[in-house]
Coordinates of C-alpha atoms in Angstrom, one line a residue:
M1 CA -18.0 1.9 21.9
I2 CA -17.0 -1.4 23.3
H3 CA -14.1 0.0 25.5
P4 CA -15.9 -0.6 28.8
I5 CA -15.9 -4.4 27.8
T6 CA -12.1 -5.0 26.6
P7 CA -11.1 -6.7 29.6
A8 CA -13.5 -9.3 29.2
S9 CA -12.3 -12.3 27.5
I10 CA -14.1 -13.1 24.4
R11 CA -14.5 -15.8 21.8
G12 CA -15.4 -13.7 18.5
V13 CA -17.4 -11.1 17.2
I14 CA -20.5 -11.0 15.3
W15 CA -21.6 -8.3 13.0
Y16 CA -24.6 -7.5 11.0
Q17 CA -23.9 -5.0 8.6
G18 CA -26.4 -2.1 7.7
E19 CA -27.2 -0.7 4.3
T20 CA -26.0 2.8 5.3
N21 CA -22.2 2.6 4.9
S22 CA -23.6 1.7 0.8
V23 CA -23.1 5.4 0.0
R24 CA -19.7 5.1 0.9
H25 CA -18.3 1.7 -0.6
A26 CA -15.2 2.4 -1.6
E27 CA -14.3 3.8 1.8
Y28 CA -15.4 0.4 3.2
V29 CA -12.5 -2.3 2.8
H30 CA -10.5 0.2 4.7
L31 CA -13.0 1.1 7.4
F32 CA -14.3 -2.2 8.3
T33 CA -11.0 -4.0 8.5
T34 CA -9.3 -1.1 10.5
M35 CA -12.2 -1.7 13.1
I36 CA -11.5 -5.2 13.5
T37 CA -7.5 -4.8 13.6
Q38 CA -9.0 -2.3 16.3
W39 CA -11.2 -4.3 17.7
R40 CA -8.5 -7.3 18.2
A41 CA -5.6 -5.3 19.6
A42 CA -8.4 -3.9 22.2
F43 CA -9.0 -6.8 23.1
R44 CA -5.7 -8.1 23.3
Q45 CA -6.8 -11.3 20.6
S46 CA -4.7 -10.6 17.2
G47 CA -6.2 -13.6 16.0
L48 CA -9.7 -12.9 17.3
P49 CA -12.4 -14.4 14.9
F50 CA -14.5 -11.7 13.3
Y51 CA -17.8 -13.2 11.5
Y52 CA -20.3 -11.1 9.5
V53 CA -23.2 -10.9 7.4
Q54 CA -23.2 -9.6 3.9
L55 CA -25.9 -7.2 2.6
A56 CA -29.3 -8.6 1.8
N57 CA -31.0 -8.4 -1.4
T58 CA -34.2 -6.3 -0.9
V59 CA -37.1 -6.7 -3.9
R60 CA -38.3 -2.9 -3.3
K61 CA -39.4 -2.0 -7.1
H62 CA -37.3 1.4 -6.8
D63 CA -33.9 -0.3 -6.0
A64 CA -34.3 -2.2 -9.2
T65 CA -31.9 -0.2 -11.3
K66 CA -29.8 1.0 -8.0
E67 CA -26.3 -0.2 -7.8
E68 CA -24.5 1.2 -4.2
F69 CA -25.5 -2.3 -2.2
A70 CA -23.8 -4.4 -4.7
F71 CA -20.9 -2.0 -4.7
L72 CA -20.9 -2.5 -0.8
R73 CA -21.4 -6.3 -1.2
E74 CA -18.3 -6.3 -2.9
A75 CA -16.3 -4.5 -0.6
Q76 CA -17.9 -6.8 2.4
R77 CA -16.5 -10.1 -0.2
A78 CA -13.1 -7.9 -0.6
A79 CA -13.1 -8.0 3.4
L80 CA -12.4 -11.6 3.6
R81 CA -8.8 -11.3 2.9
L82 CA -8.1 -10.3 6.6
P83 CA -6.7 -13.6 8.4
G84 CA -9.7 -15.3 10.9
T85 CA -12.9 -13.9 8.9
G86 CA -15.9 -15.5 7.5
M87 CA -19.2 -14.2 5.9
V88 CA -22.8 -15.2 5.3
V89 CA -23.8 -14.7 2.3
T90 CA -27.9 -13.5 2.3
V91 CA -29.0 -12.5 -1.1
D92 CA -31.6 -15.2 -1.5
I93 CA -33.8 -14.7 2.1
G94 CA -34.5 -11.0 1.3
D95 CA -38.0 -9.2 0.9
N96 CA -39.4 -6.1 0.2
N97 CA -37.7 -4.4 3.6
I98 CA -34.2 -3.7 3.8
H99 CA -34.3 -5.3 7.1
P100 CA -35.2 -8.8 6.0
A101 CA -37.2 -10.9 8.7
N102 CA -35.6 -14.5 8.1
K103 CA -33.0 -13.9 11.0
Q104 CA -33.7 -17.6 11.8
E105 CA -31.9 -18.5 8.6
V106 CA -29.3 -15.6 9.1
G107 CA -28.1 -17.1 12.8
R108 CA -28.4 -20.8 11.6
R109 CA -25.8 -19.7 8.9
L110 CA -23.5 -18.0 11.5
A111 CA -23.7 -20.5 13.7
G112 CA -22.3 -23.0 10.5
I113 CA -19.1 -20.6 9.9
A114 CA -18.5 -20.0 14.0
L115 CA -18.9 -24.2 14.8
A116 CA -16.5 -24.6 11.7
K117 CA -14.2 -22.2 12.0
T118 CA -14.0 -21.4 15.6
Y119 CA -14.8 -24.7 17.2
G120 CA -14.2 -27.2 14.7
R121 CA -16.9 -28.9 13.3
Q122 CA -16.3 -31.0 9.8
A123 CA -18.9 -29.4 7.8
E124 CA -19.3 -26.7 4.7
Y125 CA -19.9 -23.3 6.4
S126 CA -19.9 -21.1 3.1
G127 CA -21.6 -20.4 -0.3
P128 CA -19.4 -20.5 -3.1
L129 CA -16.7 -17.4 -3.1
F130 CA -15.4 -16.2 -6.3
E131 CA -11.6 -17.2 -6.7
R132 CA -10.8 -16.6 -10.1
A133 CA -11.5 -15.5 -13.6
E134 CA -9.4 -17.0 -16.7
K135 CA -10.3 -15.7 -20.5
H136 CA -10.3 -18.6 -23.3
G137 CA -11.8 -17.0 -26.0
R138 CA -14.8 -15.4 -26.2
E139 CA -15.5 -17.4 -22.6
F140 CA -14.7 -16.8 -18.7
H141 CA -14.0 -20.0 -17.0
I142 CA -14.6 -19.2 -13.3
Q143 CA -13.2 -20.6 -10.6
F144 CA -14.9 -20.7 -7.2
S145 CA -14.1 -22.2 -3.5
H146 CA -16.8 -24.0 -1.5
A147 CA -17.8 -25.4 -4.9
Q148 CA -18.8 -28.9 -4.5
G149 CA -22.1 -29.8 -5.9
L150 CA -22.5 -26.6 -7.9
Y151 CA -26.3 -25.8 -9.1
C152 CA -29.0 -23.5 -10.1
S153 CA -32.0 -23.2 -8.7
A154 CA -35.0 -24.4 -10.2
G155 CA -37.2 -22.1 -12.4
R156 CA -34.9 -19.5 -12.8
T157 CA -35.0 -18.3 -16.9
K158 CA -32.2 -15.7 -15.3
T159 CA -28.6 -17.1 -14.7
G160 CA -27.4 -13.9 -12.6
F161 CA -24.0 -13.8 -15.0
E162 CA -23.5 -10.2 -16.9
I163 CA -20.4 -10.4 -19.2
A164 CA -18.8 -6.9 -20.8
D165 CA -16.2 -5.8 -23.4
R166 CA -13.8 -2.7 -22.0
S167 CA -16.7 -0.7 -22.3
L168 CA -18.1 -2.0 -19.0
N169 CA -21.6 -1.8 -20.3
F170 CA -22.8 -5.1 -19.4
V171 CA -24.8 -7.8 -21.3
G172 CA -26.7 -11.3 -19.6
A173 CA -24.4 -14.2 -20.2
D174 CA -24.7 -17.9 -21.2
V175 CA -23.8 -20.3 -18.9
R176 CA -22.5 -23.7 -17.8
I177 CA -21.3 -26.0 -14.8
D178 CA -18.2 -27.9 -15.0
G179 CA -17.3 -29.6 -11.7
D180 CA -16.3 -26.4 -9.8
K181 CA -16.2 -23.8 -12.3
I182 CA -18.7 -21.8 -13.7
I183 CA -17.8 -21.1 -17.9
A184 CA -19.9 -18.1 -18.9
S185 CA -19.9 -16.2 -22.1
S186 CA -22.5 -13.9 -24.7
T187 CA -22.8 -14.0 -28.6
R188 CA -22.8 -10.3 -28.2
I189 CA -19.3 -10.0 -26.8
N190 CA -16.3 -10.7 -28.7
E191 CA -13.4 -9.9 -26.5
P192 CA -14.8 -10.1 -23.0
H193 CA -13.0 -8.0 -20.0
A194 CA -15.2 -8.0 -17.1
V195 CA -17.4 -10.2 -15.7
R196 CA -19.9 -10.3 -12.3
Y197 CA -22.7 -11.9 -10.6
A198 CA -26.0 -10.9 -8.4
W199 CA -25.1 -7.7 -9.2
G200 CA -27.6 -4.8 -8.4
N201 CA -29.5 -4.1 -5.3
T202 CA -32.1 -6.5 -6.1
P203 CA -30.0 -9.2 -7.8
V204 CA -30.7 -12.8 -9.5
A205 CA -28.6 -14.6 -7.3
P206 CA -29.5 -18.4 -8.0
L207 CA -26.1 -20.0 -7.7
F208 CA -25.8 -22.3 -4.9
N209 CA -23.7 -25.5 -3.6
R210 CA -24.7 -29.1 -2.3
S211 CA -25.3 -27.3 1.1
H212 CA -27.6 -25.3 -0.6
L213 CA -25.8 -22.0 0.7
P214 CA -25.9 -19.4 -1.9
A215 CA -23.3 -18.1 -4.0
S216 CA -21.6 -14.1 -3.0
P217 CA -22.0 -11.9 -5.3
F218 CA -18.6 -10.8 -7.2
L219 CA -17.2 -8.6 -9.7
H220 CA -13.9 -9.3 -11.6
I221 CA -12.7 -6.3 -13.8
E222 CA -9.2 -7.9 -16.0
G223 CA -6.3 -6.4 -14.4
A224 CA -8.3 -4.6 -11.3
G225 CA -7.5 -7.7 -8.8
Q226 CA -9.5 -8.8 -5.9
G227 CA -12.2 -5.6 -4.7
G228 CA -12.2 -4.5 -8.5
G229 CA -15.6 -3.1 -8.3
V230 CA -15.0 -1.2 -4.9
S231 CA -13.4 2.2 -6.1
K232 CA -16.2 2.5 -8.9
C233 CA -14.3 -0.2 -11.6
M234 CA -11.0 2.0 -11.8
P235 CA -9.2 0.6 -14.4
T236 CA -5.4 0.2 -14.2
A237 CA -3.3 1.3 -16.6
H238 CA -1.0 -1.6 -17.7
S239 CA -0.8 -5.0 -16.2
Q240 CA 2.4 -7.1 -15.5
G241 CA 1.7 -10.4 -13.7
G242 CA -1.6 -8.4 -11.1
I243 CA -1.8 -5.1 -10.1
E244 CA -4.2 -3.9 -7.3
H245 CA -4.6 -0.8 -5.4
V246 CA -5.4 0.3 -1.9
I247 CA -6.0 3.1 0.4
V248 CA -4.1 2.9 2.7
Y249 CA -4.8 6.2 4.7
K250 CA -7.4 9.0 3.8
E251 CA -8.9 11.4 6.7
E252 CA -11.6 14.3 5.5
G253 CA -9.5 17.6 5.5
K254 CA -6.3 16.3 6.0
F255 CA -3.4 16.4 3.2
A256 CA -1.1 13.1 3.7
G257 CA 1.8 12.8 2.3
W258 CA 5.8 12.0 1.5
P259 CA 6.1 8.3 2.8
A260 CA 9.6 8.3 1.4
N261 CA 10.3 11.3 4.0
G262 CA 9.1 9.2 6.7
G263 CA 10.1 5.6 6.6
F264 CA 8.9 2.1 5.5
W265 CA 9.7 -1.2 7.5
S266 CA 8.6 -4.8 6.9
W267 CA 8.7 -8.2 8.7
G268 CA 7.2 -10.9 6.0
D269 CA 3.6 -10.0 6.2
E270 CA 3.3 -7.1 8.4
L271 CA 4.5 -3.8 7.3
L272 CA 4.5 -0.5 8.7
V273 CA 4.5 2.9 7.2
C274 CA 5.6 6.6 8.6
F275 CA 4.3 9.6 6.5
E276 CA 2.7 13.4 7.6
I277 CA -0.3 14.8 7.6
G278 CA -1.0 18.5 7.5
S279 CA -4.3 20.5 6.9
Y280 CA -5.8 20.4 3.2
K281 CA -5.6 23.7 1.2
P282 CA -5.5 23.5 -2.6
R283 CA -2.2 26.2 -3.3
A284 CA -1.5 27.1 -6.9
S285 CA 2.1 25.5 -8.0
N286 CA 2.5 24.3 -4.1
H287 CA 1.8 21.3 -2.4
A288 CA -2.1 21.3 -0.9
F289 CA -1.5 21.7 2.6
D290 CA -1.9 25.3 4.9
P291 CA 1.4 26.2 5.7
A292 CA 0.0 27.7 8.6
V293 CA -1.0 24.5 10.5
P294 CA 1.4 22.6 12.0
M295 CA 1.8 19.0 10.6
R296 CA 2.3 15.7 12.2
C297 CA 3.9 12.2 11.3
G298 CA 1.2 8.9 11.3
F299 CA 2.1 5.7 10.8
A300 CA -0.1 2.7 9.1
R301 CA 0.2 -1.1 9.3
S302 CA -0.8 -4.0 7.9
V303 CA -0.6 -7.6 8.5
D304 CA -2.0 -9.3 5.7
G305 CA 1.5 -7.9 3.4
G306 CA -0.6 -4.4 2.2
A307 CA -4.5 -5.8 1.8
T308 CA -5.6 -3.8 4.7
W309 CA -4.5 -1.1 6.9
T310 CA -4.8 0.5 10.4
F311 CA -3.3 3.7 11.3
E312 CA -1.4 4.6 14.5
E313 CA 0.1 7.8 16.2
H314 CA 3.3 8.1 18.6
A315 CA 3.7 11.2 20.3
N316 CA 7.4 11.0 20.5
V317 CA 7.7 10.8 16.4
R318 CA 6.9 14.6 15.0
V319 CA 8.1 16.1 12.1
P320 CA 11.9 17.4 13.0
V321 CA 11.1 21.0 11.9
K322 CA 8.7 21.4 14.4
M323 CA 11.1 20.2 17.4
A324 CA 13.8 22.4 19.6
K325 CA 17.3 21.1 20.4
A326 CA 15.9 20.2 23.8
D327 CA 13.3 17.6 22.5
Y328 CA 16.0 15.4 22.2
I329 CA 17.2 12.8 24.2
A330 CA 20.5 10.7 25.1
K331 CA 21.2 7.7 23.6
P332 CA 21.5 4.3 25.8
D333 CA 24.8 3.8 26.4
G334 CA 25.3 0.8 24.9
G335 CA 23.7 1.4 22.0
F336 CA 21.1 -0.4 20.4
D337 CA 21.3 -4.1 18.9
F338 CA 20.3 -4.3 15.3
S339 CA 20.2 -8.0 14.8
K340 CA 17.2 -7.6 17.0
P341 CA 13.8 -9.5 15.3
G342 CA 11.7 -6.4 15.8
F343 CA 14.1 -3.9 15.4
A344 CA 13.9 -0.8 13.0
M345 CA 15.4 3.0 13.3
K346 CA 14.0 5.9 11.5
F347 CA 15.8 8.8 10.4
R348 CA 14.6 12.2 9.5
D349 CA 16.6 15.2 9.0
A350 CA 19.2 15.1 11.9
A351 CA 16.5 13.2 13.8
M352 CA 16.8 9.2 14.8
W353 CA 14.1 6.9 16.3
A354 CA 14.3 3.4 16.9
T355 CA 12.0 0.1 18.2
S356 CA 12.6 -3.4 18.9
D357 CA 9.1 -4.2 18.9
R358 CA 8.4 -3.5 15.2
G359 CA 7.0 0.0 15.8
R360 CA 4.6 -0.2 18.3
S361 CA 6.9 2.0 20.4
W362 CA 9.6 4.1 19.7
Q363 CA 12.7 5.5 21.6
G364 CA 14.0 9.1 20.3
P365 CA 14.8 11.3 19.4
F366 CA 18.0 11.2 19.2
W367 CA 20.2 13.7 17.9
T368 CA 22.5 12.5 15.1
S369 CA 24.9 15.2 13.8
N370 CA 27.1 17.4 15.3
Q371 CA 28.8 18.2 12.0
K372 CA 30.3 21.4 11.1
D373 CA 30.5 21.0 7.8
W374 CA 27.1 19.3 7.0
V375 CA 23.6 19.8 7.3
F376 CA 21.5 16.2 7.5
L377 CA 18.4 15.9 5.6
S378 CA 18.4 12.3 6.1
R379 CA 15.3 10.1 5.2
T380 CA 14.9 6.5 6.2
S381 CA 17.2 4.2 4.0
Y382 CA 19.6 2.2 5.9
S383 CA 21.5 -1.5 5.5
V384 CA 22.0 -3.4 8.6
T385 CA 25.6 -5.4 8.6
D386 CA 25.8 -6.7 11.5
A387 CA 24.5 -6.6 15.2
D388 CA 26.3 -3.4 15.6
S389 CA 26.6 -1.8 12.1
A390 CA 24.9 -0.5 9.3
F391 CA 25.3 1.8 6.6
V392 CA 23.0 4.7 6.3
F393 CA 22.0 6.4 3.1
M394 CA 21.4 10.1 3.5
T395 CA 20.9 13.4 2.0
A396 CA 23.3 16.2 3.6
R397 CA 23.6 20.4 2.9
T398 CA 26.8 22.0 3.1
R399 CA 26.6 24.6 5.7
Q400 CA 26.6 27.9 4.4
K401 CA 29.0 30.7 5.3
D402 CA 26.3 33.6 4.2
K403 CA 23.6 34.0 2.6
K404 CA 24.9 34.4 -0.9
E405 CA 26.7 31.0 -1.0
R406 CA 24.7 28.1 -2.7
S407 CA 24.3 25.3 -0.8
R408 CA 24.3 22.0 -2.5
N409 CA 22.4 19.1 -1.5
R410 CA 24.6 15.4 -1.7
S411 CA 23.9 12.0 -1.6
Q412 CA 26.2 10.6 1.2
T413 CA 27.1 7.5 2.8
W414 CA 27.8 7.2 6.9
R415 CA 28.4 4.2 9.0
T416 CA 28.2 3.2 12.4
D417 CA 29.6 0.6 14.2
D418 CA 28.5 1.1 18.0
G419 CA 24.5 0.1 17.9
G420 CA 23.8 3.8 16.9
K421 CA 25.6 6.3 19.0
T422 CA 27.6 7.3 16.8
F423 CA 28.0 7.7 13.1
N424 CA 31.1 8.6 10.5
Y425 CA 31.1 9.5 7.1
V426 CA 32.1 7.2 4.2
S427 CA 31.4 8.9 1.0
S428 CA 29.7 11.4 -1.6
F429 CA 28.5 10.6 -4.9
G430 CA 26.2 12.1 -7.0
E431 CA 26.7 14.4 -10.4
A432 CA 26.2 17.3 -7.5
D433 CA 28.9 16.2 -5.7
K434 CA 31.1 17.0 -8.6
F435 CA 30.4 20.9 -8.0
K436 CA 32.3 21.7 -4.7
D437 CA 32.1 25.8 -5.4
V438 CA 28.7 26.4 -3.5
G439 CA 28.7 29.9 -4.8
E440 CA 28.0 28.5 -8.6
K441 CA 25.1 30.3 -9.7
Y442 CA 22.8 27.6 -10.6
D443 CA 21.0 24.8 -9.0
A444 CA 22.3 21.3 -8.3
Y445 CA 21.5 18.5 -5.9
S446 CA 22.0 14.6 -5.9
I447 CA 19.1 13.7 -3.1
M448 CA 17.1 11.2 -1.5
P449 CA 18.9 8.1 -1.9
S450 CA 17.1 4.8 -2.1
A451 CA 19.8 1.2 -1.4
L452 CA 19.9 -2.1 -1.9
R453 CA 22.8 -4.5 -0.7
L454 CA 23.4 -7.0 -3.3
G455 CA 25.9 -8.7 -2.0
E456 CA 29.2 -8.7 0.1
G457 CA 30.1 -4.8 -0.1
H458 CA 28.6 -4.4 -3.1
Y459 CA 25.6 -2.1 -3.1
V460 CA 23.3 0.0 -6.0
C461 CA 21.7 3.3 -4.8
A462 CA 18.5 5.0 -6.7
V463 CA 19.3 8.8 -6.8
R464 CA 17.0 11.9 -7.8
E465 CA 19.5 14.5 -9.2
L466 CA 19.2 18.0 -10.8
I467 CA 21.9 20.1 -12.7
R468 CA 20.9 23.5 -14.0
R469 CA 16.9 22.7 -15.3
E470 CA 17.7 18.9 -16.3
K471 CA 16.4 16.4 -13.9
W472 CA 16.7 12.5 -13.7
V473 CA 17.0 9.2 -11.4
R474 CA 20.2 7.7 -11.3
I475 CA 21.5 4.5 -10.2
Y476 CA 25.2 4.3 -8.9
E477 CA 27.2 1.4 -7.5
S478 CA 29.5 0.5 -5.0
K479 CA 31.8 -2.2 -4.5
D480 CA 34.4 -1.5 -2.1
F481 CA 31.8 -1.1 1.2
C482 CA 30.4 2.3 0.0
R483 CA 33.8 4.1 0.0
T484 CA 33.5 4.6 -4.0
W485 CA 30.7 4.9 -6.4
V486 CA 30.1 4.9 -9.9
A487 CA 27.0 6.0 -12.4
L488 CA 25.6 2.8 -13.9
G489 CA 22.5 4.6 -15.9
D490 CA 19.2 6.3 -15.7
I491 CA 15.8 4.7 -14.4
A492 CA 13.9 7.8 -15.8
K493 CA 14.7 11.9 -17.4
G494 CA 12.6 14.5 -16.6
A495 CA 10.4 15.5 -13.7
H496 CA 10.0 12.8 -11.3
N497 CA 9.5 11.5 -7.7
P498 CA 12.8 9.9 -6.1
A499 CA 12.2 6.1 -6.8
A500 CA 12.3 3.4 -4.2
L501 CA 14.4 0.4 -5.0
V502 CA 13.7 -3.3 -3.8
S503 CA 15.3 -6.6 -4.7
L504 CA 13.8 -9.5 -6.3
G505 CA 16.9 -12.1 -5.4
G506 CA 20.5 -12.2 -7.0
L507 CA 20.7 -9.1 -9.3
R508 CA 17.1 -9.0 -10.1
I509 CA 16.0 -5.7 -8.7
A510 CA 12.8 -3.0 -9.2
A511 CA 12.8 0.1 -9.2
I512 CA 9.3 2.4 -8.4
Y513 CA 8.9 6.2 -8.9
G514 CA 6.3 8.8 -9.8
S515 CA 6.3 10.8 -13.2
R516 CA 5.3 14.5 -13.0
Q517 CA 5.7 14.7 -16.1
N518 CA 3.3 15.9 -19.4
G519 CA 1.0 13.3 -20.2
P520 CA -0.6 10.5 -18.1
Q521 CA 0.8 11.4 -14.7
G522 CA 1.0 8.3 -11.9
I523 CA 3.3 5.4 -10.6
Y524 CA 5.7 3.6 -12.6
G525 CA 8.0 0.3 -12.3
R526 CA 11.0 -1.0 -14.2
I527 CA 13.0 -4.5 -13.5
S528 CA 16.6 -4.7 -14.4
N529 CA 17.9 -8.4 -14.1
D530 CA 21.8 -7.7 -14.2
G531 CA 21.7 -5.7 -11.1
G532 CA 20.7 -2.0 -12.1
R533 CA 22.8 -1.6 -15.5
T534 CA 20.1 -2.2 -17.7
W535 CA 16.1 -1.8 -17.5
E536 CA 13.0 -3.1 -18.7
K537 CA 10.3 -1.2 -20.9
E538 CA 8.6 1.2 -17.9
V539 CA 5.5 -0.5 -16.9
A540 CA 2.4 2.2 -16.0
L541 CA 1.2 0.9 -12.7
R542 CA -1.3 3.4 -12.5
Q543 CA -2.0 6.6 -14.3
D544 CA -4.7 8.5 -12.7
A545 CA -2.9 11.3 -10.8
A546 CA -5.3 14.4 -10.4
S547 CA -1.8 16.9 -10.3
W548 CA 1.6 16.8 -10.0
D549 CA 1.5 16.6 -5.8
F550 CA 1.5 13.0 -5.5
G551 CA 4.1 10.2 -5.4
Y552 CA 7.7 9.5 -2.8
P553 CA 7.0 6.2 -3.1
V554 CA 8.5 3.3 -0.6
A555 CA 8.3 0.0 -1.4
T556 CA 9.5 -4.0 -0.3
V557 CA 8.9 -7.7 -1.3
R558 CA 6.6 -10.4 0.1
K559 CA 7.3 -13.7 0.5
D560 CA 5.1 -14.5 -3.0
G561 CA 7.2 -12.2 -4.6
A562 CA 4.5 -9.3 -4.6
I563 CA 5.8 -6.0 -4.6
V564 CA 4.0 -3.3 -2.4
A565 CA 4.5 0.3 -3.2
V566 CA 3.1 3.2 -0.6
Y567 CA 3.1 6.7 -2.1
Y568 CA 0.7 9.3 -1.3
M569 CA -1.9 10.4 -4.3
T570 CA -4.7 12.2 -5.7
T571 CA -6.9 11.1 -7.9
K572 CA -10.4 12.9 -9.8
E573 CA -12.2 10.1 -7.5
N574 CA -10.5 11.6 -4.4
P575 CA -8.8 14.7 -4.8
Q576 CA -7.6 15.3 -1.3
Q577 CA -3.8 14.0 -1.0
H578 CA -4.0 10.3 0.6
I579 CA -1.7 7.3 1.5
A580 CA -2.2 4.8 -0.6
A581 CA -0.7 1.1 -1.9
T582 CA 0.1 -0.9 -5.3
I583 CA 0.3 -4.7 -5.0
W584 CA 2.4 -5.6 -7.9
K585 CA 3.2 -9.0 -9.6
P586 CA 5.7 -8.3 -11.8
G587 CA 6.2 -12.1 -13.0
S588 CA 8.6 -14.6 -12.3
G589 CA 12.0 -14.6 -11.3
A590 CA 14.9 -15.8 -8.8
S591 CA 13.9 -16.6 -5.1
L592 CA 12.3 -13.8 -2.9
P593 CA 14.3 -13.0 0.0
T594 CA 12.9 -11.1 2.7
Q595 CA 13.3 -7.6 2.4
M596 CA 15.3 -5.7 5.2
A597 CA 13.5 -3.6 7.6
G598 CA 14.4 0.1 6.2
Q599 CA 16.0 -0.7 2.9
G600 CA 12.3 0.2 1.3
G601 CA 12.6 3.7 2.5

């Protein structure tokens, strides 16, 4: 729609949202923020101002008990997390038409945002916006921004605030104003768990600031994070600090999976994840994709620390199983400069790709292996040591001399000292490495390593293992530049996904993994304060997986200390496999380094 005008220079965008999207409110944050990011890319303005109108109220009688507009308003409020956006609240000017007649006031409020945020006029431009809610006994203390001179309009017998316990059966709340806060409670609720304001298609909305601008509706559920109402109030299973879930990529009729196979890279708050996409087809006891339809690689990028994501594809980045030897190209004569700020590498099986612009374009595929004894089954986990050198952690399989032999998949370390032109074997490790005879009659593997550098020559690595029918995720440690490894212990036992390791500073690390064991299946995390020797109690980040076909997480750490974990997921509400992310703030710790690109995969 906008392509013909993208060569033009524009100062900003005004967006008036219609009500049609209310039936798809659970997808709205992803769809809307993706559109904004794509428009900014099309106009070549990464900070292009984008101001929009929240859905107005309606006073039609048949809307009085409905909530779909409320969920969409909550999704619109959540979209404010994208930088350079602004939202006009209109829940006070609706009438008996879903298109309210008072467009003059809508225009005045939009002009106020543009004059203040784009042209620098010193004036209030927004009504009160929910910031946070804290429990104090039977009360919620609710903090707002843009809240100078809070007041409730005269003549209102209802406050617009409602409160609920864990049943989420809301009742009207009594409120009092305390500066820029609202204190809400009810004699009918002894243990408050949720609070909301101006909820419904036809809400009561009497709260304003001294500039006579109305407060935005909101929904807060303990532990659900901002935008908790967007996904029908799905509660999180457990919280240490804060936990928030977002959809990264979902496409009708498509299976999206295995981010741990694709790779994950971070540059501050800019994140990039790669995954595989196929045709969705439920199959008994197998992954839910149609094997007759070729799979492709997809990417998703976030520029706000994982809150919102946009989809990308690169024609030369493909699933290696579909590539012929002729598809591979020669590496640059001088190799790659690993020290460039936008550099990253991607590994998959025997293929390698490289980028110098944060994944906006990729060189490759390059062939990484001419080994006679090993078949590379690599995924993206590496640690750069200088401009020309890096350790790469991969799975390799012994070549079978004949079909009767059983191959062994082992975790290995390889090293390049010439900018990725060649890779040299350093070490193998894991329980499967003890079984040298590939003719053994039972299965054994040590696969999918996820490694961290903790200091000079000091590395830890999480490995997924199976011996006979026993499974676990084990931590290994090397203090001699990956030459030798010792087992420190297990993160998890039983049927689990590969784990992703991230550094929280010093020897404090975190592991994120999916549990496929009987009972609540979902995404879990654990913290170690001593480099993986001992681990704190398991934290259930979410327990709503609809089947075993989920997980394969990758992870990184933001500058604010929050862990962003990306994985594939299936739930009762969204049974089709999609890519999701959990943002977890595990609590205080040491100073937090920026995560090295490639360490999370």
